[in-house]
Short mmCIF file of C-alpha atoms in Angstrom, two decimals:
data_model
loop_
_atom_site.label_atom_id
_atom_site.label_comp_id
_atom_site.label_asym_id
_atom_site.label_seq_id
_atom_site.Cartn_x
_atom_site.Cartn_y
_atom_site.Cartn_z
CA UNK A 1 29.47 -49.85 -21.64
CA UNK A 2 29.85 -49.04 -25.36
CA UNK A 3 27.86 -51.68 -27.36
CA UNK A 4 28.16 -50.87 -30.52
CA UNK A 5 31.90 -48.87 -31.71
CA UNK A 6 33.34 -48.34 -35.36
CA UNK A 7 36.64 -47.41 -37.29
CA UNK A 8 36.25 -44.76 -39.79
CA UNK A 9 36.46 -47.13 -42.34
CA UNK A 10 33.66 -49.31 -41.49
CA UNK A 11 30.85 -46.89 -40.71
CA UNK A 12 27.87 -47.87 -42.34
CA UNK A 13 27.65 -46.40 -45.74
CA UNK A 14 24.94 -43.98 -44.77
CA UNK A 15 27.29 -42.67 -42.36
CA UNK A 16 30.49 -42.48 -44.70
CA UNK A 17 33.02 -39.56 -43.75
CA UNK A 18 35.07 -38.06 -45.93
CA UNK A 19 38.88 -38.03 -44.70
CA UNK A 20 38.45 -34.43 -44.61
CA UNK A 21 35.74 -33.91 -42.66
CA UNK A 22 36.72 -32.13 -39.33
CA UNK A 23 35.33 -31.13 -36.60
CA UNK A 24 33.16 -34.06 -36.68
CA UNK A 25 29.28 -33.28 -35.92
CA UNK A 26 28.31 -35.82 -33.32
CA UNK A 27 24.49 -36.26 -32.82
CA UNK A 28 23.43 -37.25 -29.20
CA UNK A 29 20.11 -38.37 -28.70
CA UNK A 30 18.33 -41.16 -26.77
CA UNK A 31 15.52 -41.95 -23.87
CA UNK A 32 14.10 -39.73 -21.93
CA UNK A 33 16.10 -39.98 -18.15
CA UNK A 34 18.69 -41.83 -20.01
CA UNK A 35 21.59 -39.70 -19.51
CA UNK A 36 22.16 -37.57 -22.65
CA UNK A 37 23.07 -34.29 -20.83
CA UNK A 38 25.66 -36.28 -18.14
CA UNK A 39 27.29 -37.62 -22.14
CA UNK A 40 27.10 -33.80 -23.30
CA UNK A 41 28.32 -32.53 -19.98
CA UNK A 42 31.40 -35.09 -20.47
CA UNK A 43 32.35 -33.90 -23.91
CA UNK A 44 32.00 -30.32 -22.92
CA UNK A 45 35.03 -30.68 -20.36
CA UNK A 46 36.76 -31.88 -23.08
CA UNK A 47 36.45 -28.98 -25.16
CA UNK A 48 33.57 -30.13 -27.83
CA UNK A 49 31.27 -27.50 -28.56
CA UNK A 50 27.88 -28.23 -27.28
CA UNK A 51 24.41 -27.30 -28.99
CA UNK A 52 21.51 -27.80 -27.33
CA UNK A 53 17.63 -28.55 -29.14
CA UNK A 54 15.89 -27.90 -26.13
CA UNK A 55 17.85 -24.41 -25.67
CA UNK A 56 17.42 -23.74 -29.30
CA UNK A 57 13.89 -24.92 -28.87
CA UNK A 58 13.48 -22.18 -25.80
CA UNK A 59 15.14 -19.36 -28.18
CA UNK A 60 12.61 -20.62 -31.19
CA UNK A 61 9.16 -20.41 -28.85
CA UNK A 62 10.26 -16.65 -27.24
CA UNK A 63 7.74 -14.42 -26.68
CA UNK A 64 6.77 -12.58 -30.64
CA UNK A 65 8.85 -15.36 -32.39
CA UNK A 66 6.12 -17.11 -35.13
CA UNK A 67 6.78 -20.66 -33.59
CA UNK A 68 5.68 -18.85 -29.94
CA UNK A 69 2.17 -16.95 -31.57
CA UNK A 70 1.20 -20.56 -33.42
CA UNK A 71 1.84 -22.77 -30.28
CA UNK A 72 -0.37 -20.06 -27.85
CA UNK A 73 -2.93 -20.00 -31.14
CA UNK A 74 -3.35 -23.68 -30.58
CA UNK A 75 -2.83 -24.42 -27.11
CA UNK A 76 -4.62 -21.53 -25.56
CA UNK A 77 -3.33 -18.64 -23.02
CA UNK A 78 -3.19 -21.80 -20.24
CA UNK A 79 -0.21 -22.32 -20.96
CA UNK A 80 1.60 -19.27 -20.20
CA UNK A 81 3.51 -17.85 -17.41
CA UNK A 82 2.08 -14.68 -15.97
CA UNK A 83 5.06 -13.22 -17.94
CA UNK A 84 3.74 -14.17 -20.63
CA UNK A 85 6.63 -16.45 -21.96
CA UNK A 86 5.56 -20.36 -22.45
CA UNK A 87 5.36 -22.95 -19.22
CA UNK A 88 7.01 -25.80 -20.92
CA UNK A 89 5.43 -27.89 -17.61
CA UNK A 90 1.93 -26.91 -18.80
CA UNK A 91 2.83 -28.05 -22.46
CA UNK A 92 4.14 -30.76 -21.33
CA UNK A 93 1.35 -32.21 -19.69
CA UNK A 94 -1.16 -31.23 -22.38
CA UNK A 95 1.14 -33.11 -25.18
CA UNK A 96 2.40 -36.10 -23.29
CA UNK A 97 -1.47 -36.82 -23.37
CA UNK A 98 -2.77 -36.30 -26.59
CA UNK A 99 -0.38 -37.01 -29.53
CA UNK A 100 -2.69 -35.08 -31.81
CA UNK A 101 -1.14 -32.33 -29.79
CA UNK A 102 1.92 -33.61 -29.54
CA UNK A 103 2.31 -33.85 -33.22
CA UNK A 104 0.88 -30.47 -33.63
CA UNK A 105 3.59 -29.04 -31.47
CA UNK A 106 6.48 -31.06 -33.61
CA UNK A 107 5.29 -29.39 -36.55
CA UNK A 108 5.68 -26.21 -35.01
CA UNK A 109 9.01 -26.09 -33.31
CA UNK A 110 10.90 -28.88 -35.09
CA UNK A 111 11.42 -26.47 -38.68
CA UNK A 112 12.18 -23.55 -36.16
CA UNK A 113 14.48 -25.54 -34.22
CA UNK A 114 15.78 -27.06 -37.35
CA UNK A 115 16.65 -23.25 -38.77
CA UNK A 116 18.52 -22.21 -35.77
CA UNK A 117 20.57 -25.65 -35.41
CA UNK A 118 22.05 -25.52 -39.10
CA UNK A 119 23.27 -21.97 -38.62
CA UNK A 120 25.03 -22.09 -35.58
CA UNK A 121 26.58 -25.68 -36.73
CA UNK A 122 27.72 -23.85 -39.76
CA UNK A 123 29.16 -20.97 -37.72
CA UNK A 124 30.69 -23.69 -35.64
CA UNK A 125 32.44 -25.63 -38.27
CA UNK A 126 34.11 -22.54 -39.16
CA UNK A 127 36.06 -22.52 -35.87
CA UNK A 128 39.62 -23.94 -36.49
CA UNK A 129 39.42 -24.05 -32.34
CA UNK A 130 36.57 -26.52 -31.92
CA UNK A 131 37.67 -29.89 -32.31
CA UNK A 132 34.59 -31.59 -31.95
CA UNK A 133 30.40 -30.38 -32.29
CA UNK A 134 27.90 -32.02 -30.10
CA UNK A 135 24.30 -31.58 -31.37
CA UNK A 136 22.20 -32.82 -28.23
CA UNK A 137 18.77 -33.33 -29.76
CA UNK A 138 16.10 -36.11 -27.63
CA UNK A 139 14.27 -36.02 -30.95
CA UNK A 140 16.65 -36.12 -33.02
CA UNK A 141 15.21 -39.28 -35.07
CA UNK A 142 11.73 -38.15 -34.78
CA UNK A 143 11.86 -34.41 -36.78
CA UNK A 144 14.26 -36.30 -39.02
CA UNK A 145 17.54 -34.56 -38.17
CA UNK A 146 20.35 -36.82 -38.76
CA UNK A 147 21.19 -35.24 -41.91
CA UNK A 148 22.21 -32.49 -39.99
CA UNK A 149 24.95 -34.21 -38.09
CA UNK A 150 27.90 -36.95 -39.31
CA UNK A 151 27.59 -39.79 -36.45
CA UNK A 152 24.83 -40.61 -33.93
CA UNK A 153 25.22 -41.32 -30.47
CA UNK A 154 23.03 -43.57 -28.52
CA UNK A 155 22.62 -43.18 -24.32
CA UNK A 156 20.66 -45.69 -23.51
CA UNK A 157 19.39 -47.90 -19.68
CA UNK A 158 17.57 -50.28 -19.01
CA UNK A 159 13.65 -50.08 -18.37
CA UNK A 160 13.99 -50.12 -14.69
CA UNK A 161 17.00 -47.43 -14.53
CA UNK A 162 15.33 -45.58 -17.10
CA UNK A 163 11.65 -45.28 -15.24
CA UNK A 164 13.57 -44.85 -11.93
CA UNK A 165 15.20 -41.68 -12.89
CA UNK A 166 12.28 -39.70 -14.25
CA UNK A 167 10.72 -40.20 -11.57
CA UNK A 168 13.13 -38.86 -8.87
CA UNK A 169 14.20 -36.10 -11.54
CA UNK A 170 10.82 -34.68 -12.65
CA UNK A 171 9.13 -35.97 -9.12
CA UNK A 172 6.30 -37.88 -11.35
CA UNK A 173 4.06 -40.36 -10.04
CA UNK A 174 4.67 -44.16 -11.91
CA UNK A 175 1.74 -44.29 -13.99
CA UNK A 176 2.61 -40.57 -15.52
CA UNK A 177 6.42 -41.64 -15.99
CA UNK A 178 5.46 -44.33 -17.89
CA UNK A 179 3.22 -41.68 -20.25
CA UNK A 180 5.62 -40.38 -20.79
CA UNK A 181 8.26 -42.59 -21.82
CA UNK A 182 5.13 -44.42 -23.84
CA UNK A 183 4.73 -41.21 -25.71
CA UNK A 184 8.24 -41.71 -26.98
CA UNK A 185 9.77 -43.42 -30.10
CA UNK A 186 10.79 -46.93 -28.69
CA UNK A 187 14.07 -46.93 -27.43
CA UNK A 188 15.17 -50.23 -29.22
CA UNK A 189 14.58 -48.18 -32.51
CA UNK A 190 16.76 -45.00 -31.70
CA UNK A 191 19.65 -48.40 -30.53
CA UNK A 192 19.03 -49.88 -33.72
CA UNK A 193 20.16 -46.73 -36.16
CA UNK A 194 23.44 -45.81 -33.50
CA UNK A 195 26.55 -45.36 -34.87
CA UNK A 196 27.60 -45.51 -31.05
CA UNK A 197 25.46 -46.98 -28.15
CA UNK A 198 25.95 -46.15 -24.41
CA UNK A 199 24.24 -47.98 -22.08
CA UNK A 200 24.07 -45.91 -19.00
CA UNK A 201 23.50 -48.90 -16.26
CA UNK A 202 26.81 -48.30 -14.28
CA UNK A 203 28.75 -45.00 -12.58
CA UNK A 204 29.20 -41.66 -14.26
CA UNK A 205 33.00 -42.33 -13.82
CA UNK A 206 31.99 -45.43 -16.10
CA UNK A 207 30.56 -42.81 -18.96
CA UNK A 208 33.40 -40.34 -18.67
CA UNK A 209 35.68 -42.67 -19.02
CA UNK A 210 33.83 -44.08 -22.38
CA UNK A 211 33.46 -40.68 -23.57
CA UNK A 212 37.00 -40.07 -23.79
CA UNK A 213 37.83 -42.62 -25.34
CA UNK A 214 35.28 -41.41 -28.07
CA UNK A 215 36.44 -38.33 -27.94
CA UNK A 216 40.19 -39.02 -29.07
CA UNK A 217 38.58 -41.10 -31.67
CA UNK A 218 36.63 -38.56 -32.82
CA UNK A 219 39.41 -35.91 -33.10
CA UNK A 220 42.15 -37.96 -34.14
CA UNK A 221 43.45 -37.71 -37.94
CA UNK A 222 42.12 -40.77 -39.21
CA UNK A 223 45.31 -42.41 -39.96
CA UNK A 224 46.53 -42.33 -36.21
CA UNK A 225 42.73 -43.23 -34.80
CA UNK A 226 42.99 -46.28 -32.19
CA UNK A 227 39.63 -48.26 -32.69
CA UNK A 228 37.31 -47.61 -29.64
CA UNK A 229 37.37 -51.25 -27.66
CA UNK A 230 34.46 -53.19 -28.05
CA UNK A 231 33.90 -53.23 -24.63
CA UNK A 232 34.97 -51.23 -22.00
#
């Protein structure tokens, strides 16, 4: 259900749009397992443009890029592949562990990621044919990002939905699920700075059905916008 909705005219003031501001950059982010890509899947049959982190994150840590050399200068040869590209499962497991490594890797990829995101959502705005821009970014409140986009989305679940789905997706055992959700800024704190909130508890017929709603509030002149309900 959508939780938390908004008319252009009451955003909060850190959020203010112009009238003219079009397409919209939407900011996705949320728990880990929560359901981000099914929201960003949703949009994308819509016709949004879609932008990735963790794709812009793979293009930032290639092989000879300065991001890639610094992460294999701190992290060791371990962590490769034997063709020599980066094993994000090996990573993972060495920063969902340590957060001095964790925030060692931030520091690395989240200006390199931050580079590559501003250019293609400038290249993007430029297209008269994309009526919205989805920047998918899990981190997106943690390197500090939401400058870079005009609204923030929200996906959401509860604990127990939440915890269940890592572990079936990324076949984890309890204790490390719960690592690595741990490792995480709480969820409660990403819900409380939402412009929107989706809690994914229900059917993915339930979220596609929310995000078009959003959608044709999203890229709808302003004067003809129908407010999102307040719950669906």
């Amino acid at each position: 259900m959508v939780k938390k909705c908004f008319n252009h005219s009451t955003v909060p003031s850190r959020r203010k749009l112009p009238e003219t501001v079009s397409p919209i950059v939407l900011g996705v982010t949320g728990g880990i397992a929560c359901g981000k890509s099914l929201v960003c899947q949703f949009f994308k049959e819509l016709g949004a443009a879609v932008l990735s982190a963790d794709e812009l994150a793979r293009e930032a840590v290639r092989p000879g890029e300065k991001a890639y050399n610094e992460i294999v200068a701190y992290f060791g040869k371990e962590i490769l592949t034997t063709e020599g590209s980066i094993d994000r499962a090996r990573l993972a497991e060495k920063v969902f562990r340590v957060p001095a490594a964790r925030h060692e890797l931030n520091q690395v990829t989240h200006p390199a990621i931050g580079r590559l995101a501003e250019q293609r959502i400038s290249e993007l705005r430029k297209d008269p044919a994309v009526p919205l821009i989805i920047y998918e970014a899990p981190l997106l409140f943690e390197a500090k990002a939401e400058g870079r986009v005009d609204l923030v989305l929200v996906v959401a679940a509860s604990p127990e939905q939440q915890l269940e789905r890592l572990i079936r997706r990324e076949n984890l055992s309890r204790e490390e699920a719960y690592r690595r959700i741990s490792a995480q800024m709480p969820l409660a704190e990403k819900v409380a700075r939402a412009d929107i909130l989706i809690e994914n508890n229900g059917s993915p017929a339930e979220v596609q059905k929310l995000i078009g709603d959003i959608f044709v509030k999203l890229t709808t002149p302003n004067k003809k916008n129908p407010p999102i309900p307040e719950d669906v």
